[in-house]
């Protein structure tokens, strides 16, 4: 029997990563690192237009491949994401905005939620709904907002709960951590949205903070980030860091300095997370710099800085492993905070 003074066990805070099915087949150092995750998230292949490019002809192969791999290795899978403007098939956008019939959404959710009930235990139901500049009540002017009005987020959560009563339901957004007017406004809009969702009795279990950090924005505001997470937890939702990586775009700095700056930026956020019992997982948006979506963001920068994209050393170095799968100081920072295999 543990002595009464025994420290309560540290909360199991899962480490996860965004993955693509093609990364799960060959025995590579990347695959070994993926096995070390407790949670896998389809980086792209779970999106509406990746599953049902043609109406009525859903392709489950990629989701099944990620789930089969995860279940074989005792890992959880997060559904990502049911509603996201950028990955809405054209036929669905047209159907929604012309017919304005909620059945388009119900049909889409019914394509995925019952099939994976009990296997995918948490879903990002709506991704990136907060508007920065304008939008009524802070909503982005998406096809969903135009077709169904500002109530679409709440309705989507209600519909998801009916189709999979046991799944945890999430909403997920970005630019919520820095000490600048944009992030401050976005934090307030998210808090107001969560408050109204909970006040209406609509199911909402988790809020995802993407955590795409950018060195050019300076350091995150730890007090504001902590206060934001505490306020969310106070509304009865869990918090997740869902897409952590670091955009570091001064490619002329020495590699070691760039890696240290990236680790420091990640550590700032992990230090906040360590004190937040409501945060149950941190997912990095990929594991190796070679697969990072940030390369696209950097190509323009590379051109500007006359860097050759071919040289791995010139890659953005915002993930735990470099292009050759060597662990970097960011990986050590994650290991200190998270439960990693
Ligand atoms: O797999 C196809 C390939 O067969 C085809 O030849 C090629 C050319 O069209 O496209 C490939 O698919 C691309 C896919 O990434 C590869 O994984 C898609 O075009 C491309 O749009 C897709 O981009 C993804 C993007 O979301 C849009 O879904 C990025 O990988 C992914 O990192 C990014 O992730 C988003 C989160 O979901 C939401 N938060 C922001 C984050 C970064 O944009």
XYZ file of C-alpha atoms and ligand atoms in Angstrom:
384
model
C 0.000 0.000 0.000
C 1.637 3.309 -1.042
C 2.542 5.500 1.894
C -0.027 8.317 2.412
C 2.657 10.813 1.508
C 3.277 9.142 -1.882
C 3.228 11.668 -4.707
C 0.168 11.118 -6.955
C 1.331 9.481 -10.160
C 2.085 12.040 -12.870
C -0.857 12.177 -15.315
C -0.346 9.926 -18.330
C 0.164 12.561 -21.002
C 0.317 10.861 -24.372
C 2.879 11.722 -27.040
C 1.467 11.511 -30.538
C 2.342 12.305 -34.132
C 0.664 12.985 -37.461
C 1.312 10.102 -39.846
C 0.648 9.055 -43.431
C -0.136 5.438 -44.399
C 2.937 5.209 -46.673
C 5.134 5.773 -43.582
C 3.763 2.632 -41.918
C 4.880 -0.023 -44.371
C 8.680 -0.232 -44.621
C 10.992 -0.878 -41.669
C 12.673 2.515 -41.348
C 13.960 4.677 -38.475
C 10.797 6.765 -38.988
C 8.617 3.702 -38.453
C 10.537 2.899 -35.260
C 9.840 6.437 -34.009
C 6.168 6.128 -34.959
C 5.951 2.953 -32.852
C 7.098 5.088 -29.914
C 3.904 7.158 -30.079
C 0.853 6.550 -27.921
C -1.482 8.346 -30.354
C -1.543 8.554 -34.163
C -3.364 11.187 -36.222
C -3.861 10.942 -40.019
C -2.012 14.014 -41.305
C -4.178 14.218 -44.402
C -5.873 10.915 -45.280
C -8.759 11.269 -42.868
C -10.010 14.494 -44.413
C -13.397 14.551 -46.170
C -11.943 15.087 -49.642
C -9.339 12.363 -49.037
C -12.041 9.854 -48.009
C -14.943 10.765 -50.331
C -13.523 12.600 -53.304
C -16.517 11.419 -55.325
C -19.963 11.607 -53.676
C -21.146 8.207 -52.447
C -17.833 6.474 -53.141
C -15.876 6.652 -49.845
C -12.425 5.038 -49.754
C -11.516 3.726 -46.274
C -8.215 2.070 -47.144
C -5.995 4.763 -45.648
C -7.946 5.104 -42.388
C -8.047 1.294 -42.070
C -4.271 1.073 -42.628
C -3.544 3.594 -39.861
C -6.020 1.918 -37.504
C -4.721 -1.594 -38.175
C -1.176 -0.404 -37.458
C -2.200 1.473 -34.302
C -4.230 -1.416 -32.893
C -1.364 -3.818 -33.543
C 0.881 -1.536 -31.469
C -1.594 -0.617 -28.743
C -1.842 2.980 -29.955
C -4.874 5.299 -30.048
C -6.064 7.069 -33.202
C -7.661 10.524 -33.382
C -10.088 11.214 -36.218
C -8.914 14.324 -38.075
C -11.091 15.982 -39.146
C -14.783 15.758 -40.011
C -15.323 19.402 -40.993
C -12.540 21.598 -42.401
C -13.101 24.125 -45.177
C -9.809 23.453 -46.959
C -10.499 19.727 -47.327
C -14.206 19.814 -48.225
C -14.888 18.138 -51.575
C -16.217 20.521 -54.236
C -19.401 18.470 -54.665
C -20.138 18.827 -50.914
C -19.416 22.552 -50.917
C -21.835 22.992 -53.829
C -24.517 20.743 -52.237
C -24.335 22.566 -48.885
C -24.353 26.111 -50.162
C -27.132 25.487 -52.703
C -29.375 23.057 -50.764
C -28.501 24.220 -47.255
C -29.723 20.819 -46.115
C -28.065 19.450 -42.952
C -28.431 15.978 -44.428
C -25.181 16.623 -46.340
C -23.373 16.785 -43.003
C -25.308 13.915 -41.430
C -24.485 11.702 -44.418
C -20.801 12.566 -44.230
C -20.608 11.862 -40.487
C -22.577 8.616 -40.967
C -19.946 7.540 -43.500
C -17.230 7.511 -40.826
C -18.438 7.602 -37.223
C -20.433 4.324 -37.002
C -17.760 2.450 -38.993
C -14.998 3.403 -36.552
C -17.023 3.538 -33.342
C -14.998 1.996 -30.523
C -11.802 2.076 -32.601
C -11.413 5.864 -33.055
C -12.228 7.193 -29.606
C -11.792 10.910 -30.231
C -12.736 13.016 -33.253
C -11.900 16.551 -34.328
C -15.438 17.394 -35.415
C -14.675 20.935 -36.598
C -11.216 22.188 -37.530
C -10.326 25.910 -37.797
C -13.613 27.709 -37.333
C -12.409 30.878 -35.548
C -12.068 33.952 -37.726
C -9.211 36.389 -37.173
C -10.227 39.546 -38.946
C -14.000 39.565 -39.310
C -16.875 37.090 -39.383
C -20.023 37.200 -37.257
C -19.271 36.312 -33.675
C -15.764 35.347 -34.755
C -16.661 32.582 -37.207
C -14.703 32.145 -40.451
C -16.836 32.619 -43.552
C -16.656 28.965 -44.588
C -19.092 26.999 -46.752
C -20.499 25.614 -43.491
C -21.051 29.049 -41.981
C -22.614 30.294 -45.215
C -24.860 27.245 -45.605
C -25.992 26.764 -42.014
C -25.139 29.960 -40.107
C -23.088 30.288 -36.917
C -24.901 27.375 -35.293
C -23.133 24.811 -37.516
C -20.421 24.023 -34.945
C -22.964 23.197 -32.273
C -25.098 21.177 -34.698
C -22.040 19.238 -35.884
C -21.207 18.241 -32.305
C -24.814 17.166 -31.678
C -24.838 15.101 -34.879
C -21.505 13.460 -34.043
C -22.686 12.497 -30.549
C -25.764 10.783 -31.976
C -23.694 8.812 -34.499
C -21.017 7.756 -31.986
C -22.157 8.229 -28.370
C -18.877 6.903 -26.968
C -16.372 9.081 -28.854
C -14.799 12.185 -27.326
C -15.689 15.210 -29.473
C -13.187 17.987 -30.182
C -12.918 21.332 -31.902
C -9.435 22.434 -32.994
C -7.840 25.765 -33.967
C -4.563 27.677 -34.353
C -2.938 31.035 -33.369
C -3.969 30.810 -29.741
C -0.663 31.073 -27.855
C 1.229 34.256 -28.630
C 1.135 37.620 -26.898
C -0.213 39.604 -29.824
C -3.614 41.142 -30.670
C -4.524 38.415 -33.183
C -3.925 35.522 -30.793
C -5.528 37.422 -27.915
C -8.687 37.997 -29.971
C -8.718 34.370 -31.103
C -8.343 33.078 -27.541
C -11.312 35.214 -26.459
C -13.437 34.039 -29.403
C -12.615 30.413 -28.633
C -13.496 30.878 -24.955
C -16.798 32.527 -25.906
C -17.562 29.723 -28.343
C -16.811 26.961 -25.811
C -18.872 28.794 -23.185
C -21.885 29.023 -25.506
C -21.557 25.396 -26.609
C -21.423 24.158 -23.024
C -24.235 26.523 -21.910
C -26.489 25.074 -24.618
C -25.902 21.545 -23.301
C -24.221 20.538 -26.545
C -21.584 17.792 -26.117
C -17.969 19.006 -26.298
C -15.244 17.010 -24.578
C -11.956 18.511 -25.799
C -10.464 21.632 -27.366
C -7.404 21.276 -29.576
C -4.740 23.974 -29.622
C -2.751 23.263 -32.775
C 0.557 24.686 -31.527
C 2.168 25.593 -34.852
C 4.887 27.799 -33.325
C 6.773 30.403 -35.356
C 10.092 31.869 -34.206
C 9.379 35.105 -36.085
C 6.484 35.697 -33.617
C 8.923 35.672 -30.675
C 8.251 33.441 -27.662
C 4.740 32.295 -26.682
C 3.204 34.030 -23.688
C 3.367 31.350 -21.020
C 1.040 33.200 -18.619
C -1.559 33.810 -21.330
C -1.271 30.260 -22.665
C -1.619 28.863 -19.134
C -4.588 31.119 -18.364
C -6.263 30.073 -21.630
C -5.874 26.358 -20.854
C -7.016 26.877 -17.252
C -10.107 28.778 -18.451
C -10.925 26.009 -20.940
C -10.496 23.348 -18.256
C -12.754 25.417 -16.011
C -15.481 25.054 -18.640
C -15.276 21.286 -18.345
C -13.253 20.373 -21.418
C -9.956 18.579 -21.798
C -7.228 20.379 -23.759
C -4.929 18.853 -26.377
C -1.875 20.218 -28.172
C -2.709 18.797 -31.585
C -0.143 19.894 -34.220
C 3.090 21.024 -32.538
C 5.949 22.056 -34.791
C 8.136 25.146 -35.139
C 8.565 27.320 -38.221
C 12.143 28.591 -38.042
C 12.959 30.388 -41.222
C 16.350 32.011 -40.827
C 18.109 29.266 -42.757
C 21.438 31.083 -42.573
C 21.809 30.415 -38.832
C 24.110 27.533 -37.865
C 22.181 24.253 -37.587
C 22.935 23.838 -33.873
C 21.568 27.285 -33.100
C 18.421 26.628 -35.121
C 17.833 23.325 -33.286
C 18.292 25.001 -29.903
C 15.845 27.799 -30.766
C 13.279 25.209 -31.879
C 13.714 23.203 -28.669
C 13.416 26.386 -26.563
C 10.178 27.336 -28.350
C 8.740 23.863 -27.795
C 9.966 23.842 -24.177
C 8.109 27.108 -23.492
C 4.853 25.353 -24.404
C 5.740 22.034 -22.733
C 6.503 23.882 -19.468
C 2.950 25.277 -19.551
C 1.503 21.871 -20.447
C 3.355 20.189 -17.563
C 1.277 22.242 -15.099
C -2.053 21.672 -16.888
C -3.809 18.488 -15.708
C -6.450 19.078 -18.415
C -3.870 18.470 -21.169
C -3.842 14.748 -21.937
C -1.757 14.644 -25.102
C 0.768 16.493 -27.239
C 0.898 15.617 -30.929
C 3.709 16.811 -33.174
C 2.721 17.469 -36.752
C 5.024 14.824 -38.100
C 8.265 13.402 -36.686
C 10.962 14.062 -39.290
C 11.820 17.391 -40.915
C 11.934 15.579 -44.246
C 8.148 14.989 -44.159
C 7.120 18.321 -42.664
C 4.429 20.385 -44.366
C 6.585 23.344 -43.353
C 8.857 22.728 -46.334
C 6.093 24.145 -48.531
C 5.953 27.187 -46.280
C 9.701 27.574 -46.602
C 10.119 27.175 -50.315
C 9.305 30.856 -50.751
C 11.730 31.699 -47.954
C 14.421 29.474 -49.456
C 14.051 31.270 -52.767
C 14.305 34.575 -50.937
C 17.371 33.409 -49.054
C 18.833 31.653 -52.115
C 18.867 28.316 -50.219
C 18.803 25.122 -52.226
C 15.814 23.017 -51.080
C 17.788 19.860 -51.781
C 20.231 20.312 -48.899
C 18.659 18.681 -45.797
C 20.560 21.139 -43.710
C 18.480 23.855 -45.288
C 15.209 22.229 -44.282
C 13.000 23.722 -41.656
C 14.040 21.943 -38.464
C 10.835 22.257 -36.473
C 10.158 18.587 -35.662
C 11.697 16.139 -33.125
C 13.923 14.361 -35.692
C 15.981 15.823 -38.532
C 15.790 14.770 -42.184
C 18.088 11.802 -41.427
C 15.975 10.788 -38.369
C 18.588 11.965 -35.872
C 16.810 13.079 -32.658
C 17.200 16.774 -31.869
C 17.001 18.794 -28.636
C 13.233 19.157 -29.262
C 12.902 15.372 -28.933
C 14.644 15.469 -25.547
C 12.286 18.263 -24.461
C 9.282 16.109 -25.400
C 10.718 13.077 -23.577
C 11.050 15.101 -20.379
C 7.354 16.061 -20.426
C 5.480 13.206 -22.077
C 4.923 9.488 -21.740
C 6.951 8.177 -24.656
C 7.576 4.497 -25.411
O -1.146 12.101 -51.558
C -1.342 13.006 -52.655
C -0.529 12.564 -53.848
O -1.040 11.304 -54.311
C -0.652 13.616 -54.959
O 0.173 13.248 -56.036
C -0.201 14.966 -54.398
C -0.300 16.076 -55.429
O -1.613 16.573 -55.442
O -1.045 15.326 -53.287
C -0.882 14.387 -52.234
O -1.737 14.770 -51.199
C -1.285 15.935 -50.501
C -1.158 15.536 -49.033
O -0.918 16.670 -48.183
C 0.024 14.566 -48.870
O -0.026 14.053 -47.577
C -2.346 17.001 -50.681
O -2.293 17.458 -52.021
C -2.051 18.153 -49.750
O -3.138 19.091 -49.794
C -1.964 17.639 -48.309
O -1.644 18.745 -47.478
C -1.971 18.546 -46.089
C -2.836 19.729 -45.652
O -3.094 19.675 -44.251
C -4.177 19.720 -46.369
O -4.864 18.513 -46.000
C -0.676 18.524 -45.291
O 0.008 17.307 -45.568
C -0.982 18.585 -43.794
O 0.222 18.742 -43.049
C -1.880 19.783 -43.492
O -2.215 19.720 -42.120
C -3.024 20.821 -41.635
C -3.991 20.267 -40.601
O -4.797 19.274 -41.190
C -4.835 21.400 -40.021
N -3.991 22.451 -39.434
C -3.003 22.998 -40.390
C -2.124 21.871 -40.932
C -1.074 22.443 -41.867
O -1.679 23.015 -42.987
